[in-house]
Coordinates of C-alpha atoms and ligand atoms in Angstrom, one line a residue:
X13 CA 55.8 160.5 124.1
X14 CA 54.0 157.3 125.5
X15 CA 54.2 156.7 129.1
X16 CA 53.0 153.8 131.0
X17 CA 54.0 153.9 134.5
X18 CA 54.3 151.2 137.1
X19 CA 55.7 150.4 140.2
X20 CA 58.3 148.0 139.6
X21 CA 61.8 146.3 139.2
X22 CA 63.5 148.4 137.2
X23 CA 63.2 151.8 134.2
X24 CA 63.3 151.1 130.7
X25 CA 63.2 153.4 127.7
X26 CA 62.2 152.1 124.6
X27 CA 63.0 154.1 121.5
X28 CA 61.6 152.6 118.2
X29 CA 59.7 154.6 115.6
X30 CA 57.7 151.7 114.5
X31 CA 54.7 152.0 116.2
X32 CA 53.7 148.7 115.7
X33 CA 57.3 147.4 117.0
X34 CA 57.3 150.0 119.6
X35 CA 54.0 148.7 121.2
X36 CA 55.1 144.8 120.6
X37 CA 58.2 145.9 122.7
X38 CA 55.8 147.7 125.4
X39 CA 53.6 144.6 126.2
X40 CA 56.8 142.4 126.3
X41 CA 58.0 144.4 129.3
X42 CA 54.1 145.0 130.4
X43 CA 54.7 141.7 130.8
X44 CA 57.0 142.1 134.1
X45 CA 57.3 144.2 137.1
X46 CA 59.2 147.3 134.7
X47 CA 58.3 150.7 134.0
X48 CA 58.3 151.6 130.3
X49 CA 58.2 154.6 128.8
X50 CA 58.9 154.9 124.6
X51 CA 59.8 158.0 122.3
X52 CA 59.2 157.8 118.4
X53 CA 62.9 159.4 117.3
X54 CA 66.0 159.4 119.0
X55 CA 65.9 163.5 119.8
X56 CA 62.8 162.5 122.4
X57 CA 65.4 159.9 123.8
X58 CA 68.2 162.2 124.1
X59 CA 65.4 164.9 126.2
X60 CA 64.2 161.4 128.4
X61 CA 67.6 160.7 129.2
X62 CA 68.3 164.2 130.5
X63 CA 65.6 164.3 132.7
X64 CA 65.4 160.6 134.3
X65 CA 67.8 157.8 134.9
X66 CA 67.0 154.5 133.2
X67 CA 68.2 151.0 134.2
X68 CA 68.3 149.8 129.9
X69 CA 67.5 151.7 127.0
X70 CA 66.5 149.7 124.1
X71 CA 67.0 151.5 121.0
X72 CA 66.5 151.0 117.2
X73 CA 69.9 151.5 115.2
X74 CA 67.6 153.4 112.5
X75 CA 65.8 156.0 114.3
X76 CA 64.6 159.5 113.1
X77 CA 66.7 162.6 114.3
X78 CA 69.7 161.3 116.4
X79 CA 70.0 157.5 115.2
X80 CA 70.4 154.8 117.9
X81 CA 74.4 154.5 117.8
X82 CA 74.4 158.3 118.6
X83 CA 71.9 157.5 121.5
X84 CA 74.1 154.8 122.9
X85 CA 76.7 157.4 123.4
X86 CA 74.9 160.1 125.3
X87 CA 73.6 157.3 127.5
X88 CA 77.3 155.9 128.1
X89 CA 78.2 159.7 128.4
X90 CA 75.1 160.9 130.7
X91 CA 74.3 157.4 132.4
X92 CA 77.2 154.9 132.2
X93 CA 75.6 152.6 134.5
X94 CA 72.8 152.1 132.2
X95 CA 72.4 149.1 129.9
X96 CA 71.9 149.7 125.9
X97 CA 70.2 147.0 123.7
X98 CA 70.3 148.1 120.2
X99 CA 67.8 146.6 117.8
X100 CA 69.1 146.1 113.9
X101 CA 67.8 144.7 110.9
X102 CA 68.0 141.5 109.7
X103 CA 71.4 141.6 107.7
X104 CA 73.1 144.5 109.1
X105 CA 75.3 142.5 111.4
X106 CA 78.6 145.1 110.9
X107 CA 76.4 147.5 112.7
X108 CA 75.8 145.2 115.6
X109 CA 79.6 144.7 115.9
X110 CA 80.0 148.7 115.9
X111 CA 77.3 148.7 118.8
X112 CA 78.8 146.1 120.7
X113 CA 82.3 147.9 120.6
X114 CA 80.7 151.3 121.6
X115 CA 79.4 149.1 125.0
X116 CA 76.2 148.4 124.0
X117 CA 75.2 145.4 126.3
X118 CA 73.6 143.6 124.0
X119 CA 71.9 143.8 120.2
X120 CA 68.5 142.2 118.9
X121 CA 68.2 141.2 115.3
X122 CA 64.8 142.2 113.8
X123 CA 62.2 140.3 114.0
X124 CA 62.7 139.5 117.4
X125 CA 60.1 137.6 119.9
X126 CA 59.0 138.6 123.2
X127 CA 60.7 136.3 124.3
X128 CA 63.8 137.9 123.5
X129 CA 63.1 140.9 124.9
X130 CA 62.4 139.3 128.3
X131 CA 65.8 137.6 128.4
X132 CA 67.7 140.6 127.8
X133 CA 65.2 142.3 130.5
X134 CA 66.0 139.7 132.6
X135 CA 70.3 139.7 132.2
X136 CA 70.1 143.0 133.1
X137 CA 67.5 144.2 135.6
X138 CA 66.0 140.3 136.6
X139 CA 62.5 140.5 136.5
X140 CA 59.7 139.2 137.9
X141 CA 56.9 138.0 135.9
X142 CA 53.3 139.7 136.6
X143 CA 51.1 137.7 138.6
X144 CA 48.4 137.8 135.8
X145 CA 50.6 136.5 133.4
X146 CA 51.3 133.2 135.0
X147 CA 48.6 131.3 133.2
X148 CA 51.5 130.9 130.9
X149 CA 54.5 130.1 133.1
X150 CA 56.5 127.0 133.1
X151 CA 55.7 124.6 136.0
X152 CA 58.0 122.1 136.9
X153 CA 56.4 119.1 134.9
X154 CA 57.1 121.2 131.4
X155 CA 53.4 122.1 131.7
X156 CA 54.1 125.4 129.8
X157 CA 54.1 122.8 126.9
X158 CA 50.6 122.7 125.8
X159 CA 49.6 119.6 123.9
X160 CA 47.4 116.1 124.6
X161 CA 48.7 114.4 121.8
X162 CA 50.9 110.9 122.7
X163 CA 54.4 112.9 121.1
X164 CA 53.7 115.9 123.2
X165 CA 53.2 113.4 126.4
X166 CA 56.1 111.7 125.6
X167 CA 58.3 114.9 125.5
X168 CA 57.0 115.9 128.8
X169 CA 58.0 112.5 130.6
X170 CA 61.3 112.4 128.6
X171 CA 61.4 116.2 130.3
X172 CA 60.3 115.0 133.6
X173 CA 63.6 112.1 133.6
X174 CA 66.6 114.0 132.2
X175 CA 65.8 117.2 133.8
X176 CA 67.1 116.5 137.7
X177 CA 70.6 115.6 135.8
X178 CA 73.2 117.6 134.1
X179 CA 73.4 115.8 131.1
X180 CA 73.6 117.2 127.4
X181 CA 70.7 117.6 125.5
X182 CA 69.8 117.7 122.0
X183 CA 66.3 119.2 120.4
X184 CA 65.7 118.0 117.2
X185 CA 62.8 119.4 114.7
X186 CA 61.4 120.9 111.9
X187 CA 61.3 125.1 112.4
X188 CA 58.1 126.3 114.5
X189 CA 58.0 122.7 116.1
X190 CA 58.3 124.1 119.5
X191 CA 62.1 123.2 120.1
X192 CA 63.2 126.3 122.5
X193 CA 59.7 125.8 124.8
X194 CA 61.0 122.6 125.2
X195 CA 64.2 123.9 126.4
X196 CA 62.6 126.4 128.3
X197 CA 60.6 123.6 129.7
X198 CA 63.9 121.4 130.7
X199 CA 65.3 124.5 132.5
X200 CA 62.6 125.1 133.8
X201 CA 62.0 121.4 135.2
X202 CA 65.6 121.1 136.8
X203 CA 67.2 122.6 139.8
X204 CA 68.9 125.2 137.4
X205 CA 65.6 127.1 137.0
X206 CA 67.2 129.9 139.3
X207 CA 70.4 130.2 137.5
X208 CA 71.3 131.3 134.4
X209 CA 69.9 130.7 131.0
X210 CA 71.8 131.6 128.4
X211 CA 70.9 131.5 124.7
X212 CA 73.2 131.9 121.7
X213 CA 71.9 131.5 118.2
X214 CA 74.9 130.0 116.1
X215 CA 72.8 130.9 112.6
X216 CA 72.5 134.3 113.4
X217 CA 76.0 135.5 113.7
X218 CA 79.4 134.9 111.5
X219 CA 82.1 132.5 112.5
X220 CA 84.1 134.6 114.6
X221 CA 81.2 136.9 116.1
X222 CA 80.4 133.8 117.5
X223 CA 83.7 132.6 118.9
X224 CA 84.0 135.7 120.8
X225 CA 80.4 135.4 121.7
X226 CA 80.8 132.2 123.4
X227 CA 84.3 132.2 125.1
X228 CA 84.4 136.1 125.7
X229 CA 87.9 137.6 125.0
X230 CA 90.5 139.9 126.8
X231 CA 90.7 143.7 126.6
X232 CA 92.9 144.1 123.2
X233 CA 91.9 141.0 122.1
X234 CA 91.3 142.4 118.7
X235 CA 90.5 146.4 118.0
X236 CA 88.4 147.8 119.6
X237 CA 87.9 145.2 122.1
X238 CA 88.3 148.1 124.7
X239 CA 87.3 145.9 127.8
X240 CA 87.7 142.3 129.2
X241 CA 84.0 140.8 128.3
X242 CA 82.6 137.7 129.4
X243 CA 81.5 135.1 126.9
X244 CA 78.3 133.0 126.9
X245 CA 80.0 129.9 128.6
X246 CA 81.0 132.2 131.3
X247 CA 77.8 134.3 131.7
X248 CA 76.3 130.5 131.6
X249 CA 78.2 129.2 134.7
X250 CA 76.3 127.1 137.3
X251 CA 73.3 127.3 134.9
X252 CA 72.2 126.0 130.9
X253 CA 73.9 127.4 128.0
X254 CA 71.3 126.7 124.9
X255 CA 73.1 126.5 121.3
X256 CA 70.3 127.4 118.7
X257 CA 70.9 125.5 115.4
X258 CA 73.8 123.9 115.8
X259 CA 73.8 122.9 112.8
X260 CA 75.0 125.8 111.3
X261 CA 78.1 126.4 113.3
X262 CA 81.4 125.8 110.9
X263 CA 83.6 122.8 111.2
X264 CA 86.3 125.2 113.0
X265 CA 84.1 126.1 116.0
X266 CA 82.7 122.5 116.4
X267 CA 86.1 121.7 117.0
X268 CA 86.4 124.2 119.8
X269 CA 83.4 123.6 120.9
X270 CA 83.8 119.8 121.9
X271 CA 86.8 120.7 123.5
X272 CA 85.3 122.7 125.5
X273 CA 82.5 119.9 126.3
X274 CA 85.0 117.5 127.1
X275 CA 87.1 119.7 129.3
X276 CA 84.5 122.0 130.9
X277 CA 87.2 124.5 130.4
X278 CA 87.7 127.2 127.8
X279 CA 90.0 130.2 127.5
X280 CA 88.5 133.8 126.8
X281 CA 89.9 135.1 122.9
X282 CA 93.5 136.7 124.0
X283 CA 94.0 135.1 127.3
X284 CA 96.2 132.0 128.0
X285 CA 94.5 131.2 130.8
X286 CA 91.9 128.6 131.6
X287 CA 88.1 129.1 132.7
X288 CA 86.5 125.9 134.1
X289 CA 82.4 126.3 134.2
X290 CA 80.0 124.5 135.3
X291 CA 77.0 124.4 132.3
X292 CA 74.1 122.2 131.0
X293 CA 74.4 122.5 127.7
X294 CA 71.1 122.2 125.3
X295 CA 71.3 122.0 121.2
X296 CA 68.7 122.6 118.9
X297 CA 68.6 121.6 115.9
X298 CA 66.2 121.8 112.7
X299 CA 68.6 119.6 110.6
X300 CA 68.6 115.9 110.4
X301 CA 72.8 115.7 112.5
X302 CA 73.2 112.2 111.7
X303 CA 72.6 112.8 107.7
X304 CA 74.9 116.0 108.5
X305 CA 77.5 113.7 109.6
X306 CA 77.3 111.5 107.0
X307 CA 78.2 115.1 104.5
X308 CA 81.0 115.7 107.1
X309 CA 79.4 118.8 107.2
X310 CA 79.1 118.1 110.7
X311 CA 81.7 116.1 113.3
X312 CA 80.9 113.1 114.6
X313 CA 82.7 113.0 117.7
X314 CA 80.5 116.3 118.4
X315 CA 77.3 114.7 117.4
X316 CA 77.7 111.8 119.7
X317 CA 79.0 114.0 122.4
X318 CA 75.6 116.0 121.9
X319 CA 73.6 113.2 121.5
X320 CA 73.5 111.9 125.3
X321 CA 69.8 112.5 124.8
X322 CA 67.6 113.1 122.1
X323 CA 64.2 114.8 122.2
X324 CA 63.0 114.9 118.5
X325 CA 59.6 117.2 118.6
X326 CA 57.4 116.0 115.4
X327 CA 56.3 118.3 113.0
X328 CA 52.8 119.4 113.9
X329 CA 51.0 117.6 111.1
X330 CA 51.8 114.0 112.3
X331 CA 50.4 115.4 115.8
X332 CA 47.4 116.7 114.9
X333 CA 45.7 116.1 118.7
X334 CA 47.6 119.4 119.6
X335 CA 46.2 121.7 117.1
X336 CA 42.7 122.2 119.3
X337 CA 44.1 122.8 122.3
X338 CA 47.3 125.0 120.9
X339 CA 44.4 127.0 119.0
X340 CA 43.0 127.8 122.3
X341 CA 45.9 128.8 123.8
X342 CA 47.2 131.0 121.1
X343 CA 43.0 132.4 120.9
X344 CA 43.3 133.2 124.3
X345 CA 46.6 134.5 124.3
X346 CA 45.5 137.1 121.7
X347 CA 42.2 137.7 122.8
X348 CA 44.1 139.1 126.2
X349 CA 46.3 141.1 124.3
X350 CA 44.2 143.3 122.4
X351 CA 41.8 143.2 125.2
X352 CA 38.5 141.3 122.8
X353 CA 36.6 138.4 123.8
X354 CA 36.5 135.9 121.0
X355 CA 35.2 132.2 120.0
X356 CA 36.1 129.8 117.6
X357 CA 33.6 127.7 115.4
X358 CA 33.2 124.2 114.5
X359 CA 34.3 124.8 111.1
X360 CA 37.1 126.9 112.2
X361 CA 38.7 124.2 114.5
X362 CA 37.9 121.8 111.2
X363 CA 39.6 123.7 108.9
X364 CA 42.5 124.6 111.4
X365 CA 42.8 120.5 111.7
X366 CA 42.8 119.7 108.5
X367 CA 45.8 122.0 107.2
X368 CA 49.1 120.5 107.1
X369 CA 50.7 123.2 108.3
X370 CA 54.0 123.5 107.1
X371 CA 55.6 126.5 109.6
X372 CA 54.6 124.6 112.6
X373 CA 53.1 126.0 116.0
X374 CA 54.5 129.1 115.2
X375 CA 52.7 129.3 111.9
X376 CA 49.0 128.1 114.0
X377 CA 49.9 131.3 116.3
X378 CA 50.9 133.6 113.5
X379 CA 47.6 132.6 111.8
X380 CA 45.8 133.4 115.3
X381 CA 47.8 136.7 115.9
X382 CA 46.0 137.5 112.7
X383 CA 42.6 136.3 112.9
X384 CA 42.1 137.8 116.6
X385 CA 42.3 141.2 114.5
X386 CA 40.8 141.1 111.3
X387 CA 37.7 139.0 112.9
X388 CA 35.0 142.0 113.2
X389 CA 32.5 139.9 115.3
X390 CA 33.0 137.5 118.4
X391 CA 32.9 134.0 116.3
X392 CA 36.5 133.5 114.3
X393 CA 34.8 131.3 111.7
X394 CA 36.8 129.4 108.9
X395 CA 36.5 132.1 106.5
X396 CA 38.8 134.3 109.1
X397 CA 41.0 132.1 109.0
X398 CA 43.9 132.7 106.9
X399 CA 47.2 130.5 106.0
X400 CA 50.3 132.7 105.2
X401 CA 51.0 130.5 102.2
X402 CA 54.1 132.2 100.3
X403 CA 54.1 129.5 97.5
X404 CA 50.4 130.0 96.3
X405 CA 51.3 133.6 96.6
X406 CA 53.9 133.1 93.6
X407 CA 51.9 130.7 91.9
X408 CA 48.8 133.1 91.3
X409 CA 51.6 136.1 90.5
X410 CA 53.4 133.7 87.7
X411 CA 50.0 132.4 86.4
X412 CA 47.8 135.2 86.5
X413 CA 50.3 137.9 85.1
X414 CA 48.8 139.8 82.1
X415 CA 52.5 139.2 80.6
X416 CA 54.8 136.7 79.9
X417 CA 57.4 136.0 82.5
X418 CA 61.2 135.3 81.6
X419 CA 62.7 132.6 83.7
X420 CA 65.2 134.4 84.8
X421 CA 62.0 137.0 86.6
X422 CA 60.2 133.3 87.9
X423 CA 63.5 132.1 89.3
X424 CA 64.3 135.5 90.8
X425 CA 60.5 135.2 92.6
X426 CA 61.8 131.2 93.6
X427 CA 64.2 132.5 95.7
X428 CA 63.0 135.3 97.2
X429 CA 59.8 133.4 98.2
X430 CA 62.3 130.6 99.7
X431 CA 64.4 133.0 101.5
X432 CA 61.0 134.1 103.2
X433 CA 59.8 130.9 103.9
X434 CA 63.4 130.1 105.3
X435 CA 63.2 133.6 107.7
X436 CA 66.6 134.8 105.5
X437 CA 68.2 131.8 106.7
X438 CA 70.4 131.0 103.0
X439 CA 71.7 127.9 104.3
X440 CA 68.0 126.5 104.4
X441 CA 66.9 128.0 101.5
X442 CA 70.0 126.8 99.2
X443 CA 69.0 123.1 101.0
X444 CA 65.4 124.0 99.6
X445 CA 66.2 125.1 96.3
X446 CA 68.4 122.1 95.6
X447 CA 71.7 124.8 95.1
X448 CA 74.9 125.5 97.0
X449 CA 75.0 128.8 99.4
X450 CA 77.3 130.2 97.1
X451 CA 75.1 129.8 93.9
X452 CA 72.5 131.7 96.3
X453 CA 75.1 134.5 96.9
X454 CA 75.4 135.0 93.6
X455 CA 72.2 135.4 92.8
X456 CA 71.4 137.3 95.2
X457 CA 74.0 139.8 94.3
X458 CA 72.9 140.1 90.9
X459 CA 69.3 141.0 92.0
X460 CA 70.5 143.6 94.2
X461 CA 69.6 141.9 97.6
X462 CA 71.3 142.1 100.6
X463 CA 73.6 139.6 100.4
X464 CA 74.4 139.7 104.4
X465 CA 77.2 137.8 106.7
X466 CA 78.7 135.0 105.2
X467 CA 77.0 132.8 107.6
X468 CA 73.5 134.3 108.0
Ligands
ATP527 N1 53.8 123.0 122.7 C1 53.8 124.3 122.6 N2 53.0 125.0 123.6 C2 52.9 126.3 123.5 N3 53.5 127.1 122.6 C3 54.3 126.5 121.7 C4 54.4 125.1 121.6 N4 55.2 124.8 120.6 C5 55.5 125.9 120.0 N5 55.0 127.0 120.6 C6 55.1 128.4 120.2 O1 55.3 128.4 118.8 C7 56.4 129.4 118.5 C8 57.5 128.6 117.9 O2 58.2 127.8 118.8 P1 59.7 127.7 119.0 O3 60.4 129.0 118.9 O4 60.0 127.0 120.3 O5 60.1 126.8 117.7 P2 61.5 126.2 117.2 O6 61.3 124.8 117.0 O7 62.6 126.6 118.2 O8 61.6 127.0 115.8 P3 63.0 127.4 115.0 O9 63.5 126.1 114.4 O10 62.4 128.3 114.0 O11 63.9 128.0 116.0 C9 56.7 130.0 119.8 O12 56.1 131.3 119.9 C10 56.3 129.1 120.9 O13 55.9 129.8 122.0
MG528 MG1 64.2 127.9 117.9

């Protein structure tokens, strides 16, 4: 057993047998004013929660000995007060459900960010962010948004104007463009920065997960709905309600949805009766709306409701003034973490500007998550530098295999590389591959792949 103790806001237990997950989650809540302490396999948990009360346990589902649903019960049994996040695989969304229904507070779907962890952290305890770590913190100009290049300025004067008001955002770009530290930025920026922010990922869940995600519903709603449970909107109230990839959400729900916009009111799943909330709404988006619009794939009234204000964030190749300063920050970042002091070369910061990168910022700070490691001596130099390029990857496998290869293995290798570069999403990757989502099903079905949630 790992212990790191602090003085601090609030306990937290983190039970993952990953140790490279388990010390990811660690220096996410290292991060605030917590104490942490983490157990490899759920028996440890069972023993930690015997002997000390915890304010949230965080749990993998899959855990060695007891597994994480069986450690959700003892706490609700031993410590009902406590919070539960469970943490599941990509995929295994019926577990999630399961979680949920046994009173798990919440569930994380692997990978997750830091960020995630701190906005669960900070639902149920609050937190306060350590003093050292407010290099990072947003500042009411949307200076957490590093960049010197004439997009990034724009986005922070655009930030500047609309964030005093209430009105409805939406965050266009590519993925990795930086969409949700912009809207971190704008709620950061406005005179909602104390309230709530609430963030729902429409991609991530099916249809109805997130209808009762959003609008909450009564006890006996549907089985095992054992208690009333506040939705999104509601848990939103007097604050910003951000509604990752919009895109995705079904026709059905957009319906709702602008409903809901126009009347500010909503009823929980069950209930007859009315909510009214007050909530900033923010969309992102990494589709082009208007061409989904024209597919009636997505409503128009919705889009135009949305729409008030656009902030489109370019991709990072046509704003390649960022890339030196990002690399910094991301260098620094790292460099902190692991507790090494490292520079970057001439050729480095070349080569880093020269690449067209395709995943974005996020694919810069991968790439710098990486090099900060494998670098053995202080200079990072180009040669350190590696691109996560899954495409070349299957290119040397299909052309440098001793044997021939069938189609049918090359296609198989397509869309598994796609899927990757798409982070599982299959709507993406069917729009990449040029195929309907069902064609991807099938396929996948026949290779033996998880075939997931029929919107995930
Ligand atoms: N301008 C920026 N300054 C600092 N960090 C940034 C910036 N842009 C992006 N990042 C970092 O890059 C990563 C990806 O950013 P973010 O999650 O906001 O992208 P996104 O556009 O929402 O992607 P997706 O479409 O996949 O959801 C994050 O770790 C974020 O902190
Ligand atoms: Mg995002």
């Amino acid at each position: 057993m790992s212990e790191d103790r602090k003085k601090g806001c609030g306990t937290i237990l983190v039970v993952e047998d990953d140790p490279v997950v388990r010390r990811f989650i660690e220096a996410a809540i290292n991060k605030t004013d917590c104490q942490v302490t983490s157990v490899g396999d759920g028996k440890a948990a069972l023993t930690a929660i015997d002997k000390e009360k915890y304010d949230l346990v965080i749990t993998d589902l899959k855990v060695p000995a007891v597994n994480g649903i069986k450690v959700l019960e003892y706490v609700k049994k031993r410590q009902p007060d406590t919070s539960v996040v469970i943490g599941t695989a990509f995929g295994s969304i019926e577990n999630a459900v399961e979680a949920m229904r046994k009173g798990a507070f919440d569930y994380l779907t692997k990978p997750f960010s830091a960020e995630d962890i701190l906005e669960i952290i900070d639902r149920v305890i609050g937190y306060k962010r350590r003093q050292n770590n407010n290099s990072q913190a947003a500042s009411s100009d949307g200076s957490s948004l590093i960049g010197v290049s004439h997009s990034t300025d724009h986005i922070r004067n655009l930030i500047t104007m609309i964030a005093p008001s209430k009105t409805t955002v939406l965050i266009e770009g590519e993925t990795g463009v930086g969409k949700e530290v912009v809207a971190d930025a704008l709620q950061q920026a406005s005179n909602r920065r104390e309230k709530p922010f609430i963030k729902v990922n429409c991609a991530a869940l099916p249809d109805t997960l997130v209808e009762s995600e959003l609008f909450g519903f009564e006890k006996g709603a549907f089985t095992g709905a054992h208690a009333r449970t506040k939705g999104r909107f509601e848990l939103a109230d007097s604050g910003t309600l951000m509604l990752d990839e919009i895109g995705e959400m079904s026709l059905h729900l957009q319906a709702k949805l602008l409903r809901v916009l126009q009347s500010k009111k909503f009823e929980r799943l069950g209930s007859g009766q009315s909510v009214e909330v007050d909530v900033r709404v923010v969309a992102t988006t990494n589709r082009d709306l208007k061409e989904e619009v024209k597919q009636n794939r997505f409503r128009k009234d919705l889009y135009f409701r949305l729409n008030v204000v656009k902030i489109t964030v370019p991709p990072l190749r046509s704003r390649k003034d960022d890339i030196p300063p990002l690399a910094r920050h991301f260098l620094d970042m790292y460099c902190r973490e692991n507790e090494v002091k490292k520079t970057l070369s001439q050729d480095a910061l070349e080569k880093l500007t020269d690449y067209d990168w395709p995943g974005n910022v996020r694919e810069l700070q991968n790439t710098f998550e990486k090099a900060v490691v494998v670098t053995p001596g202080e200079t990072i130099t180009a040669e350190n530098l590696h691109f996560v390029d899954e495409y070349r990857d299957l290119f040397e496998y299909l052309f440098s295999s001793e044997d021939d290869i069938t189609i049918h293995e090359a296609e198989k290798q397509l869309i598994l590389t796609s899927l990757k570069r798409n982070s599982y999403n299959k709507t993406k990757t069917a729009d990449a591959l040029g195929i309907t989502v069902k064609t991807l099903r099938n396929k996948l079905k026949e290779y033996g792949e998880p075939v997931g949630e029929e919107n995930s």
